[in-house]
C-alpha positions in Angstrom: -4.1 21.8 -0.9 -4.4 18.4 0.2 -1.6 17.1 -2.4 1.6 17.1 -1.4 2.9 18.0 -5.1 6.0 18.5 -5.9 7.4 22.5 -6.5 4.0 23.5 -3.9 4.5 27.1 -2.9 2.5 26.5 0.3 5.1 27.7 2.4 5.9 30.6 0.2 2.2 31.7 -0.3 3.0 35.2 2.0 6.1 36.7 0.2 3.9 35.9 -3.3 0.2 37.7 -1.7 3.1 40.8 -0.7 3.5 41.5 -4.6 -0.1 40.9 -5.6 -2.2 44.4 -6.0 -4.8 44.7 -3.5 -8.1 44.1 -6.5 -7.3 41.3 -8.6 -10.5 40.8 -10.6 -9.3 37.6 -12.6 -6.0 35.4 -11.2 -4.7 32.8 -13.8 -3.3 30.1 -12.5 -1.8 28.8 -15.8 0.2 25.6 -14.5 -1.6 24.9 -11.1 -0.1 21.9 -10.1 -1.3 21.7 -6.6 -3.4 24.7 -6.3 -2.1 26.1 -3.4 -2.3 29.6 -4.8 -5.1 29.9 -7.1 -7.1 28.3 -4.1 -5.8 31.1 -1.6 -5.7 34.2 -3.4 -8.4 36.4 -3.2 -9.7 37.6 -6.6 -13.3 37.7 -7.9 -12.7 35.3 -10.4 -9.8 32.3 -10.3 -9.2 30.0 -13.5 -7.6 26.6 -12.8 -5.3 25.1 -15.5 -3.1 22.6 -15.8 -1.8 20.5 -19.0 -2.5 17.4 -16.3 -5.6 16.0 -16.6 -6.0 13.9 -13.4 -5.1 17.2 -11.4 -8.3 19.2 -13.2 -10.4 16.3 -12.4 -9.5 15.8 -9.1 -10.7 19.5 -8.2 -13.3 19.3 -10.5 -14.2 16.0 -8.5 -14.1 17.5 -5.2 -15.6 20.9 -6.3 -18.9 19.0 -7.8 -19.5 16.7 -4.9 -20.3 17.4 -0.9 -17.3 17.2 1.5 -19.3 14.2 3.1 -19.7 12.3 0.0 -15.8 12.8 -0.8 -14.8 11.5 2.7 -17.0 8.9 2.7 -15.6 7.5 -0.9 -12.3 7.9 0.6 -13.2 6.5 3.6 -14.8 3.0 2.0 -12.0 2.9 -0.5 -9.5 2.8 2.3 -11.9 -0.2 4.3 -12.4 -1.7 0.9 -8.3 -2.3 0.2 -7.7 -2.4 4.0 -5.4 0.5 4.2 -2.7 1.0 6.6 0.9 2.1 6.8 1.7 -1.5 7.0 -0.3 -3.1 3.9 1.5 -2.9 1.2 -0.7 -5.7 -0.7 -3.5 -3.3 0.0 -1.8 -0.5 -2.0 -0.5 -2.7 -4.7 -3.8 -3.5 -5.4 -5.3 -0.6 -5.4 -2.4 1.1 -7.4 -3.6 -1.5 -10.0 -6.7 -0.8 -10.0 -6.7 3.1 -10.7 -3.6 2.0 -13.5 -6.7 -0.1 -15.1 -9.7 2.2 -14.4 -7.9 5.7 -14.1 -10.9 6.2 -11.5 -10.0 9.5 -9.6 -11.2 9.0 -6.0 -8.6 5.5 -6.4 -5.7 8.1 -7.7 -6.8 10.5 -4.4 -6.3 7.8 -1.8 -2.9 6.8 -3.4 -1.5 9.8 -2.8 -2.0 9.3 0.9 -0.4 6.1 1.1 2.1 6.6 -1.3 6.0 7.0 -0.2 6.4 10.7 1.0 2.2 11.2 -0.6 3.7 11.9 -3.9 2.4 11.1 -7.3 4.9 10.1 -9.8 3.7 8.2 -13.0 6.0 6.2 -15.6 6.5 6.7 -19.2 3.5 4.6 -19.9 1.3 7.1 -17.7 1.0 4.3 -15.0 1.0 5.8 -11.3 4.2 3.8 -9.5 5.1 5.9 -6.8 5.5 3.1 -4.3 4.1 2.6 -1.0 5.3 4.8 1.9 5.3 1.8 4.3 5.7 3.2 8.0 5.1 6.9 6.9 2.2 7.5 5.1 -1.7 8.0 5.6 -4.8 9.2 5.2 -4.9 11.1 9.1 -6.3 13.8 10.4 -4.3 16.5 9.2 -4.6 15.6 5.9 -8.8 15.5 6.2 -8.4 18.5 7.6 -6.3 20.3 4.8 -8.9 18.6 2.2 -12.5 20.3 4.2 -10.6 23.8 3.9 -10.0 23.1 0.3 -13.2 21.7 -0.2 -15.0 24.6 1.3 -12.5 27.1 -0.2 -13.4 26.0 -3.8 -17.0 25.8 -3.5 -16.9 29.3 -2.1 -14.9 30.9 -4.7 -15.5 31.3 -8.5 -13.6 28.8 -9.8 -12.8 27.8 -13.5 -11.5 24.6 -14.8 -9.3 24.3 -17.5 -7.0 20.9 -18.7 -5.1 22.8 -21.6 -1.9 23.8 -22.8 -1.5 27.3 -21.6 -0.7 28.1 -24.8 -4.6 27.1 -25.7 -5.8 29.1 -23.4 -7.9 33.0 -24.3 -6.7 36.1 -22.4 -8.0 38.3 -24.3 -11.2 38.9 -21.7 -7.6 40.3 -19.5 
């Protein structure tokens, strides 16, 4: 996953694959959070869900549009605030911006200037992680992780769900 989200299983993705069966014809992934499992199991069908709405759109986002277009939003949203681990006027501004708009390429590109990349909103659902002055960045590594993931969930079959997963049908299971 590109997201560095809190409680990620990233590191712990082989000991969870070890108790998987072999065929999995539908994986649930009912509180998703970063994805880093629904997006690397193998199963013929994956469904995506998370009570978090900016999490579903974001890979809804990046699932709809072509890896250039997303880097190149990124990309001219970073030039546009003049990004860097230094500019902390940048990031204000632009944190003010997504509070205002809730536009989700301005939530992405917080995450990779915010303290530590992490997302963190108030009680008023405003974004205020703040700034990871000195440590954070959009970098290579990080366009890296987000091509894979890009390419991994345009290759799979992938569905979308923002809901409760109490909402949610399993009776197709």
């Amino acid at each position: 996953s590109p997201l560095n989200y809190t409680g990620g299983k990233y590191k712990i993705l082989t000991q969870i694959f070890e108790i998987f069966p072999d065929k999995i014809r539908t994986f649930v992934d009912l509180f998703a959070g970063g994805f880093n499992v629904g997006i690397n199991v193998n199963a013929d069908k994956i469904i995506c869900n998370d009570q978090i709405t900016y999490l579903i759109e974001l890979y809804e986002y990046l699932a709809e549009n072509s890896i250039d277009d997303v880097i190149f939003s990124i990309k001219k949203r970073i030039d546009e605030f003049e990004l860097t681990r230094q500019n902390v006027d940048g990031y204000n501004a632009l944190r003010d911006r997504y509070n205002d708009s809730k536009n989700i390429v301005d939530f992405f590109v917080l995450t990779f200037y915010a303290f530590n990349h992490q997302i963190r909103f108030n009680n008023s659902q405003k974004f205020n992680t703040p700034f990871g002055k000195e440590r954070s960045s959009y970098n290579s590594s990080i366009e890296k992780n987000l091509i894979n993931f890009c390419r991994a969930l345009k290759s799979k079959n992938i569905v979308f769900y923002n809901k409760d997963f109490l909402g949610l049908d399993f009776s197709e299971l």
